Amino acid sequence: MMINKVVICGINTSELKVIPDSEKKDLLLKIKQGDMAAREKFIRGNLKLVLSVVQRFASRGENMDDLFQVGCIGLIKSIDNFDITQEVKFSTYAVPMIIGEIRRYLRDNNSIRVSRSMRDTAYKALSAKEQLMRESNREPTIEEIAAKLGLPREEVVIAMEAIIEPVSLFEPVYSDETDSVYVMDQVHDKSCNDSNWIEEISLKQAIKTLSERERNILSLRFFKGKTQVEVAQEIGISQAQVSRLEKSALKQIKKHL
């Protein structure tokens, strides 16, 4: 995405219109009366709200077009469920709904597999949470969610924790005009230096880029302590070839790091 012009789903977001607060209440009233034109106008007038939420997930490496479309589903659900009799701004109600829709999408596409029964319990808990939010206009407690489902508190907690998507170590938790603080900056273990385990992860990734023969040579040379002559005899090539492949592999790893 470009800083001054963001195009998502073929839409130039810099040209999106925003509905004035003075007009929102009238449009919402018309929507509740079944006015489809008002509904379309209200959706288009809140796409920037969706964009602002989607940008919170930009660091996850997900397809922004997909997240924007999912966010629009959350927006539509917010419009359908918003109670105009309550003294609550639409954006205050819609933002958690949009975030929830995006998080559900990310959970469903998560590579970490969760059992079907636990996933079902978690989705029932999320549904109960949204219903309680609509009824009370506040965030319900775990105890309230568990009571509504008739389940033990611990079961609800475990199920909801199981479907939370992994957080990137490079996701910003705070940012100002000069610097950002990332999740990685908040992770600390005196027994494990940050630079050490990051280098270890990078080294493993670098080794994966090598060919099977190069990995075998490095394993024999540096993990089993064999000489180049011994390696050459074991894999059936000349010592010169072993030397060349070893140097090439080490150079490739160094470049990757």
PDB file of C-alpha atoms in Angstrom:
ATOM      1  CA  MET A   1       0.000   0.000   0.000  1.00  0.00           C
ATOM      2  CA  MET A   2       1.108   3.540  -0.688  1.00  0.00           C
ATOM      3  CA  ILE A   3       0.991   6.210   1.994  1.00  0.00           C
ATOM      4  CA  ASN A   4      -0.990   8.848   0.091  1.00  0.00           C
ATOM      5  CA  LYS A   5      -3.177   6.551  -1.981  1.00  0.00           C
ATOM      6  CA  VAL A   6      -4.503   3.263  -0.709  1.00  0.00           C
ATOM      7  CA  VAL A   7      -6.371   1.054  -3.173  1.00  0.00           C
ATOM      8  CA  ILE A   8      -8.258  -1.857  -1.626  1.00  0.00           C
ATOM      9  CA  CYS A   9     -10.659  -4.069  -3.572  1.00  0.00           C
ATOM     10  CA  GLY A  10     -10.348  -1.629  -6.473  1.00  0.00           C
ATOM     11  CA  ILE A  11     -11.455   1.297  -4.280  1.00  0.00           C
ATOM     12  CA  ASN A  12      -9.316   4.413  -3.917  1.00  0.00           C
ATOM     13  CA  THR A  13      -9.788   4.927  -0.184  1.00  0.00           C
ATOM     14  CA  SER A  14      -8.626   8.537  -0.367  1.00  0.00           C
ATOM     15  CA  GLU A  15     -11.855   9.317  -2.222  1.00  0.00           C
ATOM     16  CA  LEU A  16     -14.201   7.667   0.290  1.00  0.00           C
ATOM     17  CA  LYS A  17     -16.928   9.931   1.630  1.00  0.00           C
ATOM     18  CA  VAL A  18     -17.715  10.239   5.332  1.00  0.00           C
ATOM     19  CA  ILE A  19     -21.264  10.776   6.545  1.00  0.00           C
ATOM     20  CA  PRO A  20     -21.664  13.740   8.948  1.00  0.00           C
ATOM     21  CA  ASP A  21     -22.841  12.775  12.436  1.00  0.00           C
ATOM     22  CA  SER A  22     -25.906  14.969  11.954  1.00  0.00           C
ATOM     23  CA  GLU A  23     -27.032  12.767   9.047  1.00  0.00           C
ATOM     24  CA  LYS A  24     -26.267   9.344  10.528  1.00  0.00           C
ATOM     25  CA  LYS A  25     -29.264   9.197  12.860  1.00  0.00           C
ATOM     26  CA  ASP A  26     -31.725   9.980  10.064  1.00  0.00           C
ATOM     27  CA  LEU A  27     -30.167   7.359   7.799  1.00  0.00           C
ATOM     28  CA  LEU A  28     -30.232   4.717  10.543  1.00  0.00           C
ATOM     29  CA  LEU A  29     -33.916   5.454  11.143  1.00  0.00           C
ATOM     30  CA  LYS A  30     -34.636   5.028   7.420  1.00  0.00           C
ATOM     31  CA  ILE A  31     -32.632   1.771   7.379  1.00  0.00           C
ATOM     32  CA  LYS A  32     -34.758   0.347  10.198  1.00  0.00           C
ATOM     33  CA  GLN A  33     -37.798   1.227   8.093  1.00  0.00           C
ATOM     34  CA  GLY A  34     -36.442  -0.817   5.181  1.00  0.00           C
ATOM     35  CA  ASP A  35     -34.950   1.958   3.017  1.00  0.00           C
ATOM     36  CA  MET A  36     -32.320   0.122   0.925  1.00  0.00           C
ATOM     37  CA  ALA A  37     -30.948   3.315  -0.637  1.00  0.00           C
ATOM     38  CA  ALA A  38     -30.250   4.702   2.830  1.00  0.00           C
ATOM     39  CA  ARG A  39     -28.611   1.413   3.774  1.00  0.00           C
ATOM     40  CA  GLU A  40     -26.308   1.539   0.728  1.00  0.00           C
ATOM     41  CA  LYS A  41     -25.386   5.166   1.456  1.00  0.00           C
ATOM     42  CA  PHE A  42     -24.696   4.390   5.104  1.00  0.00           C
ATOM     43  CA  ILE A  43     -22.446   1.444   4.224  1.00  0.00           C
ATOM     44  CA  ARG A  44     -20.434   3.505   1.739  1.00  0.00           C
ATOM     45  CA  GLY A  45     -20.214   6.355   4.232  1.00  0.00           C
ATOM     46  CA  ASN A  46     -18.590   4.086   6.831  1.00  0.00           C
ATOM     47  CA  LEU A  47     -16.001   2.319   4.681  1.00  0.00           C
ATOM     48  CA  LYS A  48     -13.299   4.570   6.142  1.00  0.00           C
ATOM     49  CA  LEU A  49     -14.235   3.201   9.553  1.00  0.00           C
ATOM     50  CA  VAL A  50     -13.625  -0.309   8.210  1.00  0.00           C
ATOM     51  CA  LEU A  51     -10.308   0.827   6.732  1.00  0.00           C
ATOM     52  CA  SER A  52      -9.159   2.269  10.075  1.00  0.00           C
ATOM     53  CA  VAL A  53      -9.842  -1.088  11.750  1.00  0.00           C
ATOM     54  CA  VAL A  54      -8.208  -3.134   8.967  1.00  0.00           C
ATOM     55  CA  GLN A  55      -5.022  -1.090   9.266  1.00  0.00           C
ATOM     56  CA  ARG A  56      -4.588  -2.425  12.804  1.00  0.00           C
ATOM     57  CA  PHE A  57      -3.951  -5.848  11.263  1.00  0.00           C
ATOM     58  CA  ALA A  58      -1.567  -4.621   8.537  1.00  0.00           C
ATOM     59  CA  SER A  59       1.528  -6.036  10.259  1.00  0.00           C
ATOM     60  CA  ARG A  60       0.217  -9.619  10.142  1.00  0.00           C
ATOM     61  CA  GLY A  61       1.067 -10.114   6.479  1.00  0.00           C
ATOM     62  CA  GLU A  62      -2.529 -10.931   5.526  1.00  0.00           C
ATOM     63  CA  ASN A  63      -4.110  -9.943   2.225  1.00  0.00           C
ATOM     64  CA  MET A  64      -5.552  -6.471   2.889  1.00  0.00           C
ATOM     65  CA  ASP A  65      -8.272  -6.898   0.259  1.00  0.00           C
ATOM     66  CA  ASP A  66      -9.539  -9.991   2.081  1.00  0.00           C
ATOM     67  CA  LEU A  67      -9.458  -8.280   5.475  1.00  0.00           C
ATOM     68  CA  PHE A  68     -11.279  -5.244   4.074  1.00  0.00           C
ATOM     69  CA  GLN A  69     -14.066  -7.430   2.675  1.00  0.00           C
ATOM     70  CA  VAL A  70     -14.376  -9.284   5.965  1.00  0.00           C
ATOM     71  CA  GLY A  71     -14.442  -5.944   7.785  1.00  0.00           C
ATOM     72  CA  CYS A  72     -17.314  -4.839   5.543  1.00  0.00           C
ATOM     73  CA  ILE A  73     -19.257  -7.926   6.652  1.00  0.00           C
ATOM     74  CA  GLY A  74     -18.704  -6.815  10.242  1.00  0.00           C
ATOM     75  CA  LEU A  75     -19.933  -3.330   9.305  1.00  0.00           C
ATOM     76  CA  ILE A  76     -23.121  -4.726   7.767  1.00  0.00           C
ATOM     77  CA  LYS A  77     -23.755  -6.887  10.844  1.00  0.00           C
ATOM     78  CA  SER A  78     -23.283  -3.782  12.993  1.00  0.00           C
ATOM     79  CA  ILE A  79     -25.885  -1.901  10.973  1.00  0.00           C
ATOM     80  CA  ASP A  80     -28.351  -4.785  11.197  1.00  0.00           C
ATOM     81  CA  ASN A  81     -27.969  -5.164  14.964  1.00  0.00           C
ATOM     82  CA  PHE A  82     -27.503  -1.539  16.056  1.00  0.00           C
ATOM     83  CA  ASP A  83     -30.176  -0.278  18.456  1.00  0.00           C
ATOM     84  CA  ILE A  84     -30.968   3.334  17.536  1.00  0.00           C
ATOM     85  CA  THR A  85     -32.839   3.836  20.827  1.00  0.00           C
ATOM     86  CA  GLN A  86     -29.617   3.569  22.809  1.00  0.00           C
ATOM     87  CA  GLU A  87     -27.462   6.622  23.465  1.00  0.00           C
ATOM     88  CA  VAL A  88     -24.404   5.049  21.832  1.00  0.00           C
ATOM     89  CA  LYS A  89     -22.449   6.294  18.829  1.00  0.00           C
ATOM     90  CA  PHE A  90     -22.598   3.911  15.887  1.00  0.00           C
ATOM     91  CA  SER A  91     -18.800   3.801  15.570  1.00  0.00           C
ATOM     92  CA  THR A  92     -18.470   2.847  19.271  1.00  0.00           C
ATOM     93  CA  TYR A  93     -20.692  -0.164  18.618  1.00  0.00           C
ATOM     94  CA  ALA A  94     -19.380  -1.028  15.150  1.00  0.00           C
ATOM     95  CA  VAL A  95     -15.620  -1.096  15.789  1.00  0.00           C
ATOM     96  CA  PRO A  96     -15.686  -4.123  18.177  1.00  0.00           C
ATOM     97  CA  MET A  97     -18.036  -5.919  15.759  1.00  0.00           C
ATOM     98  CA  ILE A  98     -15.695  -5.311  12.815  1.00  0.00           C
ATOM     99  CA  ILE A  99     -12.651  -6.378  14.857  1.00  0.00           C
ATOM    100  CA  GLY A 100     -14.488  -9.513  15.963  1.00  0.00           C
ATOM    101  CA  GLU A 101     -15.377 -10.437  12.377  1.00  0.00           C
ATOM    102  CA  ILE A 102     -11.754 -10.031  11.255  1.00  0.00           C
ATOM    103  CA  ARG A 103     -10.455 -12.053  14.201  1.00  0.00           C
ATOM    104  CA  ARG A 104     -12.894 -14.851  13.417  1.00  0.00           C
ATOM    105  CA  TYR A 105     -11.638 -14.872   9.838  1.00  0.00           C
ATOM    106  CA  LEU A 106      -8.021 -15.044  11.035  1.00  0.00           C
ATOM    107  CA  ARG A 107      -8.850 -17.849  13.449  1.00  0.00           C
ATOM    108  CA  ASP A 108     -10.630 -19.859  10.743  1.00  0.00           C
ATOM    109  CA  ASN A 109      -7.573 -19.501   8.507  1.00  0.00           C
ATOM    110  CA  ASN A 110      -5.115 -20.249  11.295  1.00  0.00           C
ATOM    111  CA  SER A 111      -2.626 -23.058  10.590  1.00  0.00           C
ATOM    112  CA  ILE A 112      -2.908 -24.218  14.224  1.00  0.00           C
ATOM    113  CA  ARG A 113      -5.705 -26.782  14.413  1.00  0.00           C
ATOM    114  CA  VAL A 114      -8.215 -26.777  17.262  1.00  0.00           C
ATOM    115  CA  SER A 115     -10.673 -29.622  17.934  1.00  0.00           C
ATOM    116  CA  ARG A 116     -14.155 -29.209  16.463  1.00  0.00           C
ATOM    117  CA  SER A 117     -15.905 -29.430  19.847  1.00  0.00           C
ATOM    118  CA  MET A 118     -13.662 -26.767  21.386  1.00  0.00           C
ATOM    119  CA  ARG A 119     -14.091 -24.521  18.337  1.00  0.00           C
ATOM    120  CA  ASP A 120     -17.886 -24.899  18.572  1.00  0.00           C
ATOM    121  CA  THR A 121     -17.801 -23.961  22.253  1.00  0.00           C
ATOM    122  CA  ALA A 122     -15.666 -20.915  21.459  1.00  0.00           C
ATOM    123  CA  TYR A 123     -18.013 -19.720  18.704  1.00  0.00           C
ATOM    124  CA  LYS A 124     -21.028 -20.167  20.992  1.00  0.00           C
ATOM    125  CA  ALA A 125     -19.195 -18.093  23.598  1.00  0.00           C
ATOM    126  CA  LEU A 126     -18.445 -15.364  21.053  1.00  0.00           C
ATOM    127  CA  SER A 127     -22.069 -15.350  19.937  1.00  0.00           C
ATOM    128  CA  ALA A 128     -23.223 -15.095  23.558  1.00  0.00           C
ATOM    129  CA  LYS A 129     -20.705 -12.302  24.132  1.00  0.00           C
ATOM    130  CA  GLU A 130     -22.070 -10.274  21.204  1.00  0.00           C
ATOM    131  CA  GLN A 131     -25.643 -10.799  22.401  1.00  0.00           C
ATOM    132  CA  LEU A 132     -24.762  -9.666  25.922  1.00  0.00           C
ATOM    133  CA  MET A 133     -22.975  -6.615  24.483  1.00  0.00           C
ATOM    134  CA  ARG A 134     -26.087  -5.652  22.533  1.00  0.00           C
ATOM    135  CA  GLU A 135     -28.234  -6.038  25.631  1.00  0.00           C
ATOM    136  CA  SER A 136     -26.006  -4.157  28.071  1.00  0.00           C
ATOM    137  CA  ASN A 137     -23.807  -1.968  25.804  1.00  0.00           C
ATOM    138  CA  ARG A 138     -20.714  -3.109  27.719  1.00  0.00           C
ATOM    139  CA  GLU A 139     -18.141  -5.877  27.627  1.00  0.00           C
ATOM    140  CA  PRO A 140     -19.552  -8.935  29.450  1.00  0.00           C
ATOM    141  CA  THR A 141     -17.459 -10.891  31.942  1.00  0.00           C
ATOM    142  CA  ILE A 142     -16.410 -14.503  31.395  1.00  0.00           C
ATOM    143  CA  GLU A 143     -18.707 -15.492  34.257  1.00  0.00           C
ATOM    144  CA  GLU A 144     -21.690 -13.898  32.489  1.00  0.00           C
ATOM    145  CA  ILE A 145     -20.863 -15.650  29.218  1.00  0.00           C
ATOM    146  CA  ALA A 146     -20.439 -18.995  30.972  1.00  0.00           C
ATOM    147  CA  ALA A 147     -23.730 -18.539  32.830  1.00  0.00           C
ATOM    148  CA  LYS A 148     -25.581 -17.774  29.594  1.00  0.00           C
ATOM    149  CA  LEU A 149     -24.202 -20.943  27.988  1.00  0.00           C
ATOM    150  CA  GLY A 150     -24.672 -23.054  31.116  1.00  0.00           C
ATOM    151  CA  LEU A 151     -21.013 -24.124  31.015  1.00  0.00           C
ATOM    152  CA  PRO A 152     -18.194 -24.055  33.593  1.00  0.00           C
ATOM    153  CA  ARG A 153     -16.123 -20.878  33.494  1.00  0.00           C
ATOM    154  CA  GLU A 154     -12.911 -22.847  32.933  1.00  0.00           C
ATOM    155  CA  GLU A 155     -14.318 -24.573  29.847  1.00  0.00           C
ATOM    156  CA  VAL A 156     -15.282 -21.250  28.274  1.00  0.00           C
ATOM    157  CA  VAL A 157     -11.862 -19.711  29.045  1.00  0.00           C
ATOM    158  CA  ILE A 158      -9.953 -22.668  27.556  1.00  0.00           C
ATOM    159  CA  ALA A 159     -12.113 -22.707  24.416  1.00  0.00           C
ATOM    160  CA  MET A 160     -11.751 -18.973  23.772  1.00  0.00           C
ATOM    161  CA  GLU A 161      -8.007 -19.054  24.420  1.00  0.00           C
ATOM    162  CA  ALA A 162      -7.598 -21.974  22.006  1.00  0.00           C
ATOM    163  CA  ILE A 163      -8.874 -20.034  18.999  1.00  0.00           C
ATOM    164  CA  ILE A 164      -6.934 -16.823  19.577  1.00  0.00           C
ATOM    165  CA  GLU A 165      -4.653 -16.316  16.590  1.00  0.00           C
ATOM    166  CA  PRO A 166      -0.881 -16.183  17.217  1.00  0.00           C
ATOM    167  CA  VAL A 167       0.553 -12.694  17.609  1.00  0.00           C
ATOM    168  CA  SER A 168       3.546 -11.694  15.525  1.00  0.00           C
ATOM    169  CA  LEU A 169       6.639 -10.745  17.515  1.00  0.00           C
ATOM    170  CA  PHE A 170       6.926  -7.759  15.203  1.00  0.00           C
ATOM    171  CA  GLU A 171       3.399  -6.476  15.848  1.00  0.00           C
ATOM    172  CA  PRO A 172       3.553  -2.915  17.267  1.00  0.00           C
ATOM    173  CA  VAL A 173       1.993  -2.446  20.716  1.00  0.00           C
ATOM    174  CA  TYR A 174       2.776   1.279  20.864  1.00  0.00           C
ATOM    175  CA  SER A 175       3.868   3.824  18.316  1.00  0.00           C
ATOM    176  CA  ASP A 176       4.584   7.539  18.218  1.00  0.00           C
ATOM    177  CA  GLU A 177       6.139   9.879  15.671  1.00  0.00           C
ATOM    178  CA  THR A 178       9.694   8.763  16.411  1.00  0.00           C
ATOM    179  CA  ASP A 179       9.684   5.120  17.450  1.00  0.00           C
ATOM    180  CA  SER A 180       7.592   1.973  17.907  1.00  0.00           C
ATOM    181  CA  VAL A 181       7.508  -0.684  20.614  1.00  0.00           C
ATOM    182  CA  TYR A 182       6.934  -4.223  19.345  1.00  0.00           C
ATOM    183  CA  VAL A 183       5.756  -7.386  21.093  1.00  0.00           C
ATOM    184  CA  MET A 184       9.320  -8.697  20.819  1.00  0.00           C
ATOM    185  CA  ASP A 185      10.525  -5.763  22.936  1.00  0.00           C
ATOM    186  CA  GLN A 186       8.222  -6.879  25.751  1.00  0.00           C
ATOM    187  CA  VAL A 187       9.433 -10.497  25.750  1.00  0.00           C
ATOM    188  CA  HIS A 188      12.269 -10.983  28.208  1.00  0.00           C
ATOM    189  CA  ASP A 189      13.947 -14.039  29.703  1.00  0.00           C
ATOM    190  CA  LYS A 190      17.197 -13.654  31.640  1.00  0.00           C
ATOM    191  CA  SER A 191      18.182 -17.197  30.717  1.00  0.00           C
ATOM    192  CA  CYS A 192      17.811 -16.527  27.002  1.00  0.00           C
ATOM    193  CA  ASN A 193      19.290 -13.512  25.251  1.00  0.00           C
ATOM    194  CA  ASP A 194      16.975 -12.023  22.585  1.00  0.00           C
ATOM    195  CA  SER A 195      19.700 -11.867  19.956  1.00  0.00           C
ATOM    196  CA  ASN A 196      20.681 -15.497  20.574  1.00  0.00           C
ATOM    197  CA  TRP A 197      17.279 -17.048  19.915  1.00  0.00           C
ATOM    198  CA  ILE A 198      16.591 -14.730  16.989  1.00  0.00           C
ATOM    199  CA  GLU A 199      19.910 -15.788  15.439  1.00  0.00           C
ATOM    200  CA  GLU A 200      19.027 -19.433  16.067  1.00  0.00           C
ATOM    201  CA  ILE A 201      15.682 -19.033  14.265  1.00  0.00           C
ATOM    202  CA  SER A 202      17.409 -17.223  11.386  1.00  0.00           C
ATOM    203  CA  LEU A 203      20.081 -19.924  11.174  1.00  0.00           C
ATOM    204  CA  LYS A 204      17.454 -22.684  10.930  1.00  0.00           C
ATOM    205  CA  GLN A 205      15.663 -20.753   8.186  1.00  0.00           C
ATOM    206  CA  ALA A 206      18.948 -20.245   6.333  1.00  0.00           C
ATOM    207  CA  ILE A 207      19.808 -23.959   6.507  1.00  0.00           C
ATOM    208  CA  LYS A 208      16.405 -24.815   5.007  1.00  0.00           C
ATOM    209  CA  THR A 209      17.397 -22.897   1.855  1.00  0.00           C
ATOM    210  CA  LEU A 210      20.313 -25.285   1.209  1.00  0.00           C
ATOM    211  CA  SER A 211      20.149 -28.394  -0.953  1.00  0.00           C
ATOM    212  CA  GLU A 212      19.904 -31.797   0.721  1.00  0.00           C
ATOM    213  CA  ARG A 213      23.534 -32.570  -0.186  1.00  0.00           C
ATOM    214  CA  GLU A 214      24.775 -29.263   1.274  1.00  0.00           C
ATOM    215  CA  ARG A 215      22.841 -29.861   4.505  1.00  0.00           C
ATOM    216  CA  ASN A 216      24.273 -33.374   4.721  1.00  0.00           C
ATOM    217  CA  ILE A 217      27.822 -32.108   4.281  1.00  0.00           C
ATOM    218  CA  LEU A 218      27.427 -29.441   6.989  1.00  0.00           C
ATOM    219  CA  SER A 219      25.858 -31.993   9.339  1.00  0.00           C
ATOM    220  CA  LEU A 220      28.753 -34.421   8.867  1.00  0.00           C
ATOM    221  CA  ARG A 221      31.377 -31.683   9.144  1.00  0.00           C
ATOM    222  CA  PHE A 222      30.114 -29.578  12.054  1.00  0.00           C
ATOM    223  CA  PHE A 223      27.770 -31.852  14.017  1.00  0.00           C
ATOM    224  CA  LYS A 224      29.593 -35.166  13.650  1.00  0.00           C
ATOM    225  CA  GLY A 225      33.074 -33.635  13.446  1.00  0.00           C
ATOM    226  CA  LYS A 226      34.257 -35.477  10.298  1.00  0.00           C
ATOM    227  CA  THR A 227      37.023 -34.238   8.040  1.00  0.00           C
ATOM    228  CA  GLN A 228      36.417 -33.281   4.410  1.00  0.00           C
ATOM    229  CA  VAL A 229      38.183 -36.489   3.317  1.00  0.00           C
ATOM    230  CA  GLU A 230      35.908 -38.618   5.520  1.00  0.00           C
ATOM    231  CA  VAL A 231      32.832 -36.799   4.227  1.00  0.00           C
ATOM    232  CA  ALA A 232      33.976 -37.313   0.631  1.00  0.00           C
ATOM    233  CA  GLN A 233      34.395 -41.065   1.196  1.00  0.00           C
ATOM    234  CA  GLU A 234      30.977 -41.350   2.885  1.00  0.00           C
ATOM    235  CA  ILE A 235      28.918 -39.577   0.226  1.00  0.00           C
ATOM    236  CA  GLY A 236      30.994 -40.675  -2.767  1.00  0.00           C
ATOM    237  CA  ILE A 237      32.447 -37.455  -4.152  1.00  0.00           C
ATOM    238  CA  SER A 238      35.906 -35.902  -4.185  1.00  0.00           C
ATOM    239  CA  GLN A 239      37.378 -33.911  -1.305  1.00  0.00           C
ATOM    240  CA  ALA A 240      37.586 -30.889  -3.630  1.00  0.00           C
ATOM    241  CA  GLN A 241      33.852 -31.089  -4.285  1.00  0.00           C
ATOM    242  CA  VAL A 242      33.161 -31.340  -0.555  1.00  0.00           C
ATOM    243  CA  SER A 243      35.307 -28.250   0.028  1.00  0.00           C
ATOM    244  CA  ARG A 244      33.536 -26.308  -2.737  1.00  0.00           C
ATOM    245  CA  LEU A 245      30.026 -27.286  -1.561  1.00  0.00           C
ATOM    246  CA  GLU A 246      30.889 -26.519   2.056  1.00  0.00           C
ATOM    247  CA  LYS A 247      32.188 -23.039   1.205  1.00  0.00           C
ATOM    248  CA  SER A 248      29.168 -22.354  -1.000  1.00  0.00           C
ATOM    249  CA  ALA A 249      26.737 -23.433   1.738  1.00  0.00           C
ATOM    250  CA  LEU A 250      28.443 -21.340   4.414  1.00  0.00           C
ATOM    251  CA  LYS A 251      28.485 -18.328   2.107  1.00  0.00           C
ATOM    252  CA  GLN A 252      24.770 -18.764   1.414  1.00  0.00           C
ATOM    253  CA  ILE A 253      23.969 -19.013   5.133  1.00  0.00           C
ATOM    254  CA  LYS A 254      26.047 -15.917   5.886  1.00  0.00           C
ATOM    255  CA  LYS A 255      24.254 -14.002   3.140  1.00  0.00           C
ATOM    256  CA  HIS A 256      20.855 -15.083   4.511  1.00  0.00           C
ATOM    257  CA  LEU A 257      21.775 -14.006   8.040  1.00  0.00           C
TER     258      LEU A 257
END
